[in-house]
Coordinates of C-alpha atoms in Angstrom, one line a residue:
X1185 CA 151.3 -86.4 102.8
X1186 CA 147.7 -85.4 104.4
X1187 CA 149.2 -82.3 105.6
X1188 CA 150.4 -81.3 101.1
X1189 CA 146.9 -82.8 100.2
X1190 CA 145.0 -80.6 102.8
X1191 CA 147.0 -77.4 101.8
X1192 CA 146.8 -78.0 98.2
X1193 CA 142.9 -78.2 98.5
X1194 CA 143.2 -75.2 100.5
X1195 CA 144.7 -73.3 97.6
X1196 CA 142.8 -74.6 94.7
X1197 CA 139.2 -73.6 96.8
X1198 CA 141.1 -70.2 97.6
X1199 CA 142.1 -69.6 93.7
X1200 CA 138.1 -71.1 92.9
X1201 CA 136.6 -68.3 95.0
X1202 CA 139.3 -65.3 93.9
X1203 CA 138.5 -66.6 90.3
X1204 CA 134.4 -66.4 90.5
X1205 CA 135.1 -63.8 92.7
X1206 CA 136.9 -61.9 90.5
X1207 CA 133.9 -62.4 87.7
X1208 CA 131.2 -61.7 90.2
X1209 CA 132.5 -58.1 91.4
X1210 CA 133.8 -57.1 87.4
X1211 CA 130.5 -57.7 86.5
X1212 CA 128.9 -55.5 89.7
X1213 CA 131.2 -52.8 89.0
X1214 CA 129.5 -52.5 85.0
X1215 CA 126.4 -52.4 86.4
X1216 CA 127.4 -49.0 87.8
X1217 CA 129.0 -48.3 84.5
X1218 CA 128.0 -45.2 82.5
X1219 CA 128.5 -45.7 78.9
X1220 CA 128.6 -41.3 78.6
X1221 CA 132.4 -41.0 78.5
X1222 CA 133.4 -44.1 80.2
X1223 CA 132.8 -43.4 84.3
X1224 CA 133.2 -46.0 86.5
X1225 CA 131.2 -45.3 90.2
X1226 CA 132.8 -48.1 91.7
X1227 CA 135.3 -50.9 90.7
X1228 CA 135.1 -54.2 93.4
X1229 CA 137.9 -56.8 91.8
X1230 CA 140.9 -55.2 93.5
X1231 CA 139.1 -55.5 96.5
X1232 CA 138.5 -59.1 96.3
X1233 CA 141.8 -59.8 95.5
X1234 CA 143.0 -58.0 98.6
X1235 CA 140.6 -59.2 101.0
X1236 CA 141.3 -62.5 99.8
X1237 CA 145.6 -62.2 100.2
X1238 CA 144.4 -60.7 103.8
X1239 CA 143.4 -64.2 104.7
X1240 CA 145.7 -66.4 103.2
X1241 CA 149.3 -67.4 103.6
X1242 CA 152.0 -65.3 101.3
X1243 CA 153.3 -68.8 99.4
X1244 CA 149.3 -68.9 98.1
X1245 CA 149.8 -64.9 96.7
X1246 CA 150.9 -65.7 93.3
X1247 CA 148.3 -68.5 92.5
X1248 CA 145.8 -65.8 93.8
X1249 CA 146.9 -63.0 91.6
X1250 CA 146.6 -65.5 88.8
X1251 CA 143.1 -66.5 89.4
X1252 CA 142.0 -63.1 90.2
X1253 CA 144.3 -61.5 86.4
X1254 CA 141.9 -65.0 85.0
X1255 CA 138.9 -64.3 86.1
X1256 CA 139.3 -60.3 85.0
X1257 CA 140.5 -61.5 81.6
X1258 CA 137.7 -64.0 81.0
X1259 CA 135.1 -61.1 81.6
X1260 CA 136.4 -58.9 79.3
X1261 CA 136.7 -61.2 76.6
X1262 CA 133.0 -62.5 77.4
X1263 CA 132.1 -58.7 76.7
X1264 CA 134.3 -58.9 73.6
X1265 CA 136.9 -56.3 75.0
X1266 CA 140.1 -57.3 73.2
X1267 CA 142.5 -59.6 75.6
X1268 CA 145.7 -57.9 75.6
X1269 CA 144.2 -54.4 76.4
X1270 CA 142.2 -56.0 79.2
X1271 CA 145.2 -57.8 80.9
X1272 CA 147.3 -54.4 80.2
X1273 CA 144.7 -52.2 81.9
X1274 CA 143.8 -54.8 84.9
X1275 CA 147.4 -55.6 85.7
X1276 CA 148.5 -52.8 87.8
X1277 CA 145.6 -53.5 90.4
X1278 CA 146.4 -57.0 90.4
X1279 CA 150.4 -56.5 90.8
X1280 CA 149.9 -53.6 93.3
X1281 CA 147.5 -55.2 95.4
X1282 CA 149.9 -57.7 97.0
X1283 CA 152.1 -55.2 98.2
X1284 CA 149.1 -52.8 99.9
X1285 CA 148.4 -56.1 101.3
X1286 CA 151.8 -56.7 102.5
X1287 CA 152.0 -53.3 104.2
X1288 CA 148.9 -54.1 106.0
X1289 CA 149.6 -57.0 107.5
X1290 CA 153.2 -55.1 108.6
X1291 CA 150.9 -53.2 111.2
X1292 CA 151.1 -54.3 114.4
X1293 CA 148.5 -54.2 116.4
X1294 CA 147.4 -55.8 120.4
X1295 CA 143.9 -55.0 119.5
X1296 CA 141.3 -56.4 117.1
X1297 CA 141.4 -55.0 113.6
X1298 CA 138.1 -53.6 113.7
X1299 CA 138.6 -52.0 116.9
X1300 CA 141.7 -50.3 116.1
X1301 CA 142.0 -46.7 114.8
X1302 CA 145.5 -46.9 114.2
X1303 CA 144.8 -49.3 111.6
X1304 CA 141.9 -47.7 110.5
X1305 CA 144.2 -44.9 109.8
X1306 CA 147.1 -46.8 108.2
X1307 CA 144.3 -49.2 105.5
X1308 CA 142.8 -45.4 104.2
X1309 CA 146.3 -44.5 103.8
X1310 CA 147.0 -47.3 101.9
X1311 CA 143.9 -49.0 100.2
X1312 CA 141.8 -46.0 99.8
X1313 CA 144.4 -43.4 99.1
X1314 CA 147.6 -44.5 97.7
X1315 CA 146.9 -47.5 96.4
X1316 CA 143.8 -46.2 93.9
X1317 CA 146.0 -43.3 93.2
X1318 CA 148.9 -45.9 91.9
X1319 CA 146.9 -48.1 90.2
X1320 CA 145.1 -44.8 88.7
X1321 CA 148.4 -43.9 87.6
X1322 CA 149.6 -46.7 85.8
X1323 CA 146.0 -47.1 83.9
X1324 CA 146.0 -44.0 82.7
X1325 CA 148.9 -44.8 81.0
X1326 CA 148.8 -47.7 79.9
X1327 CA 145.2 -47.0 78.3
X1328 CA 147.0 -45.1 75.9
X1329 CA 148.3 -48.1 74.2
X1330 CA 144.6 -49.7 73.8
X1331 CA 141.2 -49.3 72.8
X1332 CA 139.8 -48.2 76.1
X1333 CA 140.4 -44.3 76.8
X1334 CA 137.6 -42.2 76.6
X1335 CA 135.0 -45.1 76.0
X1336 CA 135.3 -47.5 78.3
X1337 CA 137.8 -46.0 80.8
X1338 CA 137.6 -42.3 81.9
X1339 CA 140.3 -40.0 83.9
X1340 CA 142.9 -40.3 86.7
X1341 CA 140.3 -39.3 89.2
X1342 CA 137.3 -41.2 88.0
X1343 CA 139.2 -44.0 88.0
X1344 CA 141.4 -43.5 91.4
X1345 CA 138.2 -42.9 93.1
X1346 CA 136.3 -46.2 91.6
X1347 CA 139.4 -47.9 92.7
X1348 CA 139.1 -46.3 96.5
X1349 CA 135.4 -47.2 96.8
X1350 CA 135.6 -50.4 95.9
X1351 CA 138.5 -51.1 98.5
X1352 CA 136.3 -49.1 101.0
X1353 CA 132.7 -50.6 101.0
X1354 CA 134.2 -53.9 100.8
X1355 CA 137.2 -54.6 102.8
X1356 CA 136.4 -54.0 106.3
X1357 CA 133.3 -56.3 105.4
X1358 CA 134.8 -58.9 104.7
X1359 CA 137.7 -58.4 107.8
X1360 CA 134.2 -58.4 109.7
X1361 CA 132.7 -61.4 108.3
X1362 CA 136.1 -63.4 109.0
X1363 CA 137.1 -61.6 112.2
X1364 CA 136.3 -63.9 115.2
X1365 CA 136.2 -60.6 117.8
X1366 CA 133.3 -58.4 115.3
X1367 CA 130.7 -57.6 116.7
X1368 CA 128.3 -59.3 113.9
X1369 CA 129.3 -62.4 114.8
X1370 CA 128.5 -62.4 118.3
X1371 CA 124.8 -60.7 118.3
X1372 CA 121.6 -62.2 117.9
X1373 CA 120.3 -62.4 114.3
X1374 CA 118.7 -59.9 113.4
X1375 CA 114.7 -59.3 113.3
X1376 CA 112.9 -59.2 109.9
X1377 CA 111.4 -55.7 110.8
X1378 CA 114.6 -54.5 110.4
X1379 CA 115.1 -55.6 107.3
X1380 CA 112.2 -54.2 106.0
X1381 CA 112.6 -51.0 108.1
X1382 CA 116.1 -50.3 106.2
X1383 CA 114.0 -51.3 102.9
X1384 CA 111.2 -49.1 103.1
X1385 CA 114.1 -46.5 104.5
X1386 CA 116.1 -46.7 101.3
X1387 CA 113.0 -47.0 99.0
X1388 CA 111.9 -44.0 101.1
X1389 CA 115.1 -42.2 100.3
X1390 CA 114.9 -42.5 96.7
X1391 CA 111.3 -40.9 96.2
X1392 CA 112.6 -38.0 98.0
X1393 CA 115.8 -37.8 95.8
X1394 CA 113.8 -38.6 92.4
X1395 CA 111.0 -35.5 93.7
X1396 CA 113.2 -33.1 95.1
X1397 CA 117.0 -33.5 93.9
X1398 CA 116.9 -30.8 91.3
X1399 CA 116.5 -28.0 93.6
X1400 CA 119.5 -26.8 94.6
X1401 CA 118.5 -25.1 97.8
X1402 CA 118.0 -28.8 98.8
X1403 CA 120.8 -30.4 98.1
X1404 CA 122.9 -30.1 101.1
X1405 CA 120.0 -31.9 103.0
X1406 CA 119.2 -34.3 100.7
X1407 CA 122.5 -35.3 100.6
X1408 CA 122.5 -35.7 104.7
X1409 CA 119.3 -37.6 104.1
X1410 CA 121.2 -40.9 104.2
X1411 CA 122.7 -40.5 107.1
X1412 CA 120.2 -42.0 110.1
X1413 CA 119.8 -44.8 107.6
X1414 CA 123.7 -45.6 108.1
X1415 CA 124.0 -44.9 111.3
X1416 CA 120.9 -47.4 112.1
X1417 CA 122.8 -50.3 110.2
X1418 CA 126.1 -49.4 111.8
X1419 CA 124.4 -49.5 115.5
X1420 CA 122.2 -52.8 114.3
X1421 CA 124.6 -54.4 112.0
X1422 CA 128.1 -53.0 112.5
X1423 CA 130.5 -52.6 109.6
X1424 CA 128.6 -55.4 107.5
X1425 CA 125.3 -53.3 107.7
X1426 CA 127.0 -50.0 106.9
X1427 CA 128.5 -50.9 103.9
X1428 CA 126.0 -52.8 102.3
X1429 CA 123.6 -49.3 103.2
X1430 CA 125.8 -47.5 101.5
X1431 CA 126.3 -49.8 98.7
X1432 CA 122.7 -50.1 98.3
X1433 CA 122.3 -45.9 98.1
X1434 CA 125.0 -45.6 96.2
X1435 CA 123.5 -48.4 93.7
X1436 CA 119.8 -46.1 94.1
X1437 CA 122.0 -42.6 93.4
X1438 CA 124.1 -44.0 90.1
X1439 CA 120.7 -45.0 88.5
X1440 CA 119.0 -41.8 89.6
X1441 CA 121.8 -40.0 88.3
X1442 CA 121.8 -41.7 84.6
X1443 CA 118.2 -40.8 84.4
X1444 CA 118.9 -37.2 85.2
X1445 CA 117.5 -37.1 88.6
X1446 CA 118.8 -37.1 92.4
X1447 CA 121.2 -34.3 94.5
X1448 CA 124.4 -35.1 92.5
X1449 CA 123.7 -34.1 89.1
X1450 CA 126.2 -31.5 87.5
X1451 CA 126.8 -30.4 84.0
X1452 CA 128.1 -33.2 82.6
X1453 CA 128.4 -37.0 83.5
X1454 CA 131.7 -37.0 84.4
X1455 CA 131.0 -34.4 87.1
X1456 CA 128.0 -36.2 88.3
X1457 CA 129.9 -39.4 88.8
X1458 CA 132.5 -37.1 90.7
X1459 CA 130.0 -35.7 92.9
X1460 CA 128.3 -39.0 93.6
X1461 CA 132.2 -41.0 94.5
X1462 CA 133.0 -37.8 96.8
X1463 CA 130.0 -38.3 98.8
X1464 CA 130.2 -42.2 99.0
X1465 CA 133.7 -41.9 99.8
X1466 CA 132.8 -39.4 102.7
X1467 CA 129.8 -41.5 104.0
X1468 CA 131.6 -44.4 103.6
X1469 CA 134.9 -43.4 105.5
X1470 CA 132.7 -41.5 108.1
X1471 CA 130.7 -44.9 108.7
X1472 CA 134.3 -46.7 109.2
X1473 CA 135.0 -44.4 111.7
X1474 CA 131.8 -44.6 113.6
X1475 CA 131.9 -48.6 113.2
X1476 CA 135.2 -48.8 114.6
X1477 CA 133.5 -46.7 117.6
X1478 CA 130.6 -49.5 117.8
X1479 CA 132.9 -52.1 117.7
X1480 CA 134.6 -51.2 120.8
X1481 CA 131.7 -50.5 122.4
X1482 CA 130.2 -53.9 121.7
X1483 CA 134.1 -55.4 122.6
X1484 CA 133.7 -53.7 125.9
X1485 CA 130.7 -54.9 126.5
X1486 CA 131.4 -58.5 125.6
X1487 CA 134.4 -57.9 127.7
X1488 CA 132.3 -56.5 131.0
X1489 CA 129.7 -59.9 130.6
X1490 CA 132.5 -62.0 130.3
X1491 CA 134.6 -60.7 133.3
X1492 CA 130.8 -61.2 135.6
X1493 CA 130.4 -64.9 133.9
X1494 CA 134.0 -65.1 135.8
X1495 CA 133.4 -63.1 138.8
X1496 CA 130.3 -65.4 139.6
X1497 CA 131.9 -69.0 138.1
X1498 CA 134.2 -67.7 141.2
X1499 CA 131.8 -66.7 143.7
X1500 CA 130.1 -69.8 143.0
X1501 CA 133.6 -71.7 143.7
X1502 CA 134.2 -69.7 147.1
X1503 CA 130.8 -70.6 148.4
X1504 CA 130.7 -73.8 147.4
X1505 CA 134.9 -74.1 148.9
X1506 CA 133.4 -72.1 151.7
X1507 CA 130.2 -74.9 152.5
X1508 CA 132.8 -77.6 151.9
X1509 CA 135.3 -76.0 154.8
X1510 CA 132.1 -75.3 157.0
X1511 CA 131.1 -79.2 156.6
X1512 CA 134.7 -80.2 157.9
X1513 CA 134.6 -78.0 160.6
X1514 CA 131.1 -79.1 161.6
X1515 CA 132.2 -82.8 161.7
X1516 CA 135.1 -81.3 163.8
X1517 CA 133.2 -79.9 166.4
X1518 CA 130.9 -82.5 166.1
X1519 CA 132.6 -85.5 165.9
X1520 CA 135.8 -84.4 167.6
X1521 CA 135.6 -80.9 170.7
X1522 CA 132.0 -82.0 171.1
X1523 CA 133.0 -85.6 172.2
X1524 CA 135.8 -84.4 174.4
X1525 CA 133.4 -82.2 176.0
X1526 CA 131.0 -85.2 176.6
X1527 CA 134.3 -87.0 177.9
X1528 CA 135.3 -84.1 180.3
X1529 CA 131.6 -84.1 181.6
X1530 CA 131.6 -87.6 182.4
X1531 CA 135.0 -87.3 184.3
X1532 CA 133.6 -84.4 186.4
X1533 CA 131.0 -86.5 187.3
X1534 CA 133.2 -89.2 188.5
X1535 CA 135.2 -87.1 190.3
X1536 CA 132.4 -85.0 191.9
X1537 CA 131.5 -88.3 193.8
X1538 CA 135.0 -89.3 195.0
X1539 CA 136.0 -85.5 196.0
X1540 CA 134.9 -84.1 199.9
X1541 CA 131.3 -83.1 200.4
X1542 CA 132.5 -78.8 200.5
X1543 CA 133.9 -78.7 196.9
X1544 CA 130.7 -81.1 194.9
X1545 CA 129.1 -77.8 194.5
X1546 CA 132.0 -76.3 192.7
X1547 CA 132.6 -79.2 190.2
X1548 CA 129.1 -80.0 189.9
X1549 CA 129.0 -76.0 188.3
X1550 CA 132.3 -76.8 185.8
X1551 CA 130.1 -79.5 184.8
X1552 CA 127.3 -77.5 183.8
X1553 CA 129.0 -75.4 182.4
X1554 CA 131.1 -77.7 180.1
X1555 CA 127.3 -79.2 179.1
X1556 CA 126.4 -75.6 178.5
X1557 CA 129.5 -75.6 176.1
X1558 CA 129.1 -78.9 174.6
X1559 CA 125.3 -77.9 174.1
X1560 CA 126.7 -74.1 172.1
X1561 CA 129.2 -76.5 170.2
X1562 CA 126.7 -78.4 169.0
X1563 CA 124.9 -75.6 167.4
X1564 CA 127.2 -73.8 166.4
X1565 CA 128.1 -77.7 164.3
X1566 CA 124.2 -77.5 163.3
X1567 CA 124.6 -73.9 162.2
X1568 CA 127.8 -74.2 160.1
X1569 CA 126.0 -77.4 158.4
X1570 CA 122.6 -78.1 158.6
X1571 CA 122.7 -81.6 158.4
X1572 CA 118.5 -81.6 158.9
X1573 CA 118.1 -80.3 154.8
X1574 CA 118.9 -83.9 154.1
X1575 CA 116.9 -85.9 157.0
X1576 CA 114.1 -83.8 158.0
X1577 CA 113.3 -81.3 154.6
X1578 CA 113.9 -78.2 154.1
X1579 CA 110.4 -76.9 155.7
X1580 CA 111.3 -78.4 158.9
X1581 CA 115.1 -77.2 158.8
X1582 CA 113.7 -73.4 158.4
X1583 CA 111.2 -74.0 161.3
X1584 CA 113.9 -75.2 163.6
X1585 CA 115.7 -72.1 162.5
X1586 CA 113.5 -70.2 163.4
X1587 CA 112.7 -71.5 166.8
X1588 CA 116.4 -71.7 167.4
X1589 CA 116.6 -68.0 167.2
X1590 CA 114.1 -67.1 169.7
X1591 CA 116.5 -65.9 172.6
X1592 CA 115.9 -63.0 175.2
X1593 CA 114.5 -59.9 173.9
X1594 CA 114.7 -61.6 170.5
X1595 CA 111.9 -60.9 168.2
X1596 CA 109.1 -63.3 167.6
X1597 CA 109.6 -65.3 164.4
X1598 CA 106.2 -65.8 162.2
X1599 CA 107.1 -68.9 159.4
X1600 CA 105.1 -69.8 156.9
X1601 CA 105.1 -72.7 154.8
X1602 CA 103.8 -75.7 153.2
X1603 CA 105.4 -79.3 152.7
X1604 CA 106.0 -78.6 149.0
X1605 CA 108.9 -76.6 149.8
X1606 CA 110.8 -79.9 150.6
X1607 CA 110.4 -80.6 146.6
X1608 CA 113.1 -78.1 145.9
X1609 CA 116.7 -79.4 144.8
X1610 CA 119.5 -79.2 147.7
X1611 CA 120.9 -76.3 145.6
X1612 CA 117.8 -74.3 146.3
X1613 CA 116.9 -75.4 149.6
X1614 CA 120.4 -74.6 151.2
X1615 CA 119.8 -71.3 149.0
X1616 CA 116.6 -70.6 151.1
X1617 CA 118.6 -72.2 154.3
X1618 CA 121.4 -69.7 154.4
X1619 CA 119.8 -66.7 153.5
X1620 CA 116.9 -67.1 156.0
X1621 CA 120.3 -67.4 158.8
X1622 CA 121.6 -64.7 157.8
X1623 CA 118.1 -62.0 157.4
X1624 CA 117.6 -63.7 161.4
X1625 CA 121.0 -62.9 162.7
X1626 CA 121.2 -59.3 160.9
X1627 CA 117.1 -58.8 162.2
X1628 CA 118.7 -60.1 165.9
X1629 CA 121.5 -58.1 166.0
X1630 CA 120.7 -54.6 164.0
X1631 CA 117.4 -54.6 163.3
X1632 CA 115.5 -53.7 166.9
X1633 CA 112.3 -55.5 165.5
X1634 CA 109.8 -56.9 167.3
X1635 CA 108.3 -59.3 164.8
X1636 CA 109.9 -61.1 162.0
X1637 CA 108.0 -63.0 159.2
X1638 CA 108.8 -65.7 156.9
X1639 CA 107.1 -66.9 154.0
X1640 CA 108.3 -69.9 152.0
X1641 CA 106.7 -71.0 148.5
X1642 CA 106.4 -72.7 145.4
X1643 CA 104.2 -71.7 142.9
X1644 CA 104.3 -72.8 139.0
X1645 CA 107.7 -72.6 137.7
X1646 CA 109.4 -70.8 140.9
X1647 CA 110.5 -70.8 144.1
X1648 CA 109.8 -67.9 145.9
X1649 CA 110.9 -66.9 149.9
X1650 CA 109.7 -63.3 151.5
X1651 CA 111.5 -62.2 155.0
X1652 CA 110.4 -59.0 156.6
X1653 CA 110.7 -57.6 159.8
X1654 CA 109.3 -54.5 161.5
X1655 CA 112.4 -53.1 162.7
X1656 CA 114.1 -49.6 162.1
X1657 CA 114.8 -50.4 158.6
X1658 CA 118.3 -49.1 156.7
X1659 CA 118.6 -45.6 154.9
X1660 CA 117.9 -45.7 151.1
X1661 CA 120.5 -42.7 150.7
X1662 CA 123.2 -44.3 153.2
X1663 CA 123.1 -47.4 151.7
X1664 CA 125.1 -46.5 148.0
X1665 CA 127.7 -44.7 150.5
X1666 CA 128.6 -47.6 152.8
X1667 CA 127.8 -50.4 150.4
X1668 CA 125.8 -53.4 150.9
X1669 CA 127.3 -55.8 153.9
X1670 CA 128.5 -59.0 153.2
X1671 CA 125.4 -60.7 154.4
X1672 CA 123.5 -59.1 151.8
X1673 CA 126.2 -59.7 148.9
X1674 CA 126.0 -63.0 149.8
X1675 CA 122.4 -63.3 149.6
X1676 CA 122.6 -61.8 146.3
X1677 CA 125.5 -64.0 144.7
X1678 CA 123.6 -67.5 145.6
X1679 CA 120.7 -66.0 143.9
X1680 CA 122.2 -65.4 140.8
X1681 CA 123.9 -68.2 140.7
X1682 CA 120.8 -70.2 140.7
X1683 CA 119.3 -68.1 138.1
X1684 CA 117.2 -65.9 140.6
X1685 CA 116.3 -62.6 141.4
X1686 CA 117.2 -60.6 144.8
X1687 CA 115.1 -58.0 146.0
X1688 CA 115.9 -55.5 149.0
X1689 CA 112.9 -52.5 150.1
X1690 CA 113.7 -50.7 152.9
X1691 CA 113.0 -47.1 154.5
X1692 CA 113.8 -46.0 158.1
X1693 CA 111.9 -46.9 160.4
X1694 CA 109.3 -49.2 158.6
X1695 CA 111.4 -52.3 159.0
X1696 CA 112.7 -54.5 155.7
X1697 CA 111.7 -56.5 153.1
X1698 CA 113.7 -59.2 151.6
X1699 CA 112.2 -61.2 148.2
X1700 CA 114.4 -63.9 147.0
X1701 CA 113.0 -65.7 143.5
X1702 CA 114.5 -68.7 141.6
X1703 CA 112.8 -70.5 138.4
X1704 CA 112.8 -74.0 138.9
X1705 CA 113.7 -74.8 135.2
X1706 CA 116.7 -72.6 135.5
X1707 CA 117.9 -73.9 139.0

């Protein structure tokens, strides 16, 4: 019972909006009516209609045609056109319009519509070519039997064109608007320069058409004028912002053109109106094209950030999984090998007093050696989990580090800091903890340095940590070749995934620098 009463809402706010609709775009398309000979620039009901059976279910189609034939009829009357002729002329749009949008929704498709040339290719065949030329038909005719031919309708190609234009400048708007993958509805709004940019552009536009449109040498450059303006609103605003250009120049040119002025005038109205719908036509199916191109550029792009918000919701699963793993292993070594060392120890020492005099030596040496063990196990626990973050701070921890890492012929270790490093969250501070590890063991092991520094600080806002040594440094040209190691891929990823910023400067043989950065507010 909720489900009837929800759907028949539905299709009474679906028939309200075809109906106003309807009204609205009839009464657009006579504002770009020329009362010389009947010429119609553009004609929009047809369009709503099909953008409108587009979006519904097919059981809603007839109540839509009804409301759409309504609303049609009710404007004519209000203009006192005669109500049979205007249901006789307005009838073949509104019974052919279904089927166009039948055949439409026949094409299939595994990408967006916008995105798709293929269907780009199959809605001009059908909406902006055989459709109009249909419909174009069947008016012609049937204004035969009314009132309307020569004075308030004109011929096949005025009105096929009309027809086409209106199904052109507003369809793929309107596929925009409701499409969840356009590009409009995933950008930033957009700034009011460029609002008044494209304004003063247009108005722009128009002086030069009104000035210089009756000479003829001009014309084929006046008529490119329009084009940056397009292509800006396709590149800012997508389909949406190329139609309504278009609309808007096309609105400019039709008044220009019933005053006498502007690059489309010809002999007689009728061929001025021509000229005008062949050149919106062009621009407007040119535009289509090139939106469909910016669509799958912005697709692509949406589709490239959203692949790195996965690839580093991952990485920041497989460190976290991978400081999880290195925690149990810690509390293995420490908890577990580390006291069977300690047990073995103890049992060499008992036995070292109960074995003869000329062997003591010998065991005595296992035993040191099995302290020396248990001594590298317990490291290599601290190491893999530095337990001290959460007991002695994270200034501390890194000073430890560093004096931990001061072995023979290892590099002296310079570390700077002040207590309000221990502030930082445990996030940032086993950041700071892992990558200071790893910029020791690669200076230790690759870097031939003689002096290693380490800076640690927190200013307003962000946490900052500098590491540089005066080592032999890494090739700037090498380096895109081989690819950064994973040390420094690791550094990188728990940077970013804290919001921060990793720096690398290097150059042979003046050492490296390492700059790690993360806002506080972010973190």
């Amino acid at each position: 019972m909720t489900q009837t009463l929800a759907s028949t809402q539905s299709a009474a706010h679906w028939c309200g909006g075809v109906f106003v609709g309807a009204i609205v775009a009839q009464l657009l398309s006579a504002a770009l009516w020329s009362h010389q000979g009947g010429t119609h620039i553009v004609w929009f009901p047809g369009a709503v209609l099909l953008g409108a059976l587009l979006a519904t279910p097919r059981r809603m189609w007839p109540a839509l045609m009804g409301a759409a034939l309504m609303g049609l009829v009710v404007t004519g009357v209000s203009f006192g056109l005669p109500l049979a002729d205007t249901a006789l002329v307005v009838s073949p749009a509104v019974l052919l319009t279904p089927v166009a949008a039948w055949l439409l929704q026949r094409v299939p498709s595994r990408v967006p519509p916008l995105e798709d040339f293929t269907r780009l290719y199959i809605f001009a065949a059908v909406a902006v070519i055989t459709l109009p030329a249909v419909c174009a038909t069947l008016i012609e005719h049937a204004s035969r039997y009314t009132s309307f031919r020569g004075s308030i309708l004109s011929d096949w190609p005025n009105i096929a064109l009309a027809h086409a234009l209106g199904y052109v400048l507003y369809v793929p708007v309107w596929v925009s608007v409701r499409s969840p993958d356009a590009a409009v509805r995933h950008e930033p709004r957009l700034p009011t320069e460029f609002y008044l940019l494209m304004v003063v552009s247009i108005a722009l536009l128009g002086v030069i058409w009104y000035g210089y449109g009756n000479h003829a040498e001009l014309v084929p450059v006046l008529c490119l004028a329009p084009a940056p303006i397009i292509i800006a609103a396709i590149i800012r605003a997508q389909m949406t912002g190329s139609s309504i250009a278009v609309f808007v120049i096309v609105i400019m040119a039709g008044h220009l053109s019933i005053g006498g002025h502007g690059p489309f005038m010809a002999a007689t109205p009728q061929q001025t109106t021509l000229a005008l719908q062949l050149w919106t036509l062009t621009a407007a199916l040119s535009a289509l094209t090139l939106g469909v191109v910016v669509e799958q550029r912005f697709a692509s792009r949406r589709a490239l950030s959203h692949a790195h918000d996965e690839l580093r919701e991952m990485t920041g699963r497989l460190i976290a999984t991978q400081e999880q793993e290195r925690a149990r292993l810690a509390r293995d070594l420490h908890d577990d090998i580390n006291q069977r060392l300690a047990a073995a120890s103890i049992g060499l020492s008992s036995l070292r007093r109960r074995v003869a005099p000329a062997i003591q030596a010998e065991v005595n040496h296992i035993q040191h050696q099995v302290i020396a063990l248990s001594e590298d196990v317990r490291q290599l626990s601290h190491e893999l989990h530095p337990s001290c973050l959460h007991h002695a701070g994270l200034r501390d921890s890194l000073e430890a580090l560093c004096h931990t890492s001061r072995r023979p012929r290892a590099p002296h270790v310079v570390f700077i800091a002040d207590r309000a490093i221990d502030v930082l969250s445990a996030d940032i501070a086993l950041c700071f903890y892992r990558v200071t590890q790893e910029a020791l063991t690669n200076a230790l092991r690759h870097a031939d340095a003689s002096q290693v520094t380490i800076k640690a600080s927190v200013t307003s806002g962000l946490a900052s940590l500098w590491i540089f040594d005066d080592g032999k440094g890494i090739d700037p040209e090498i380096l895109p070749s081989t690819g950064p190691g994973i040390g420094l891929i690791s550094m990188n990823e728990r940077a970013k995934l804290l919001g921060g910023s990793f720096e690398l400067r290097t150059a042979p043989g003046k050492g490296v620098d390492l700059c790690l950065r993360i806002p506080l507010e972010t973190s």
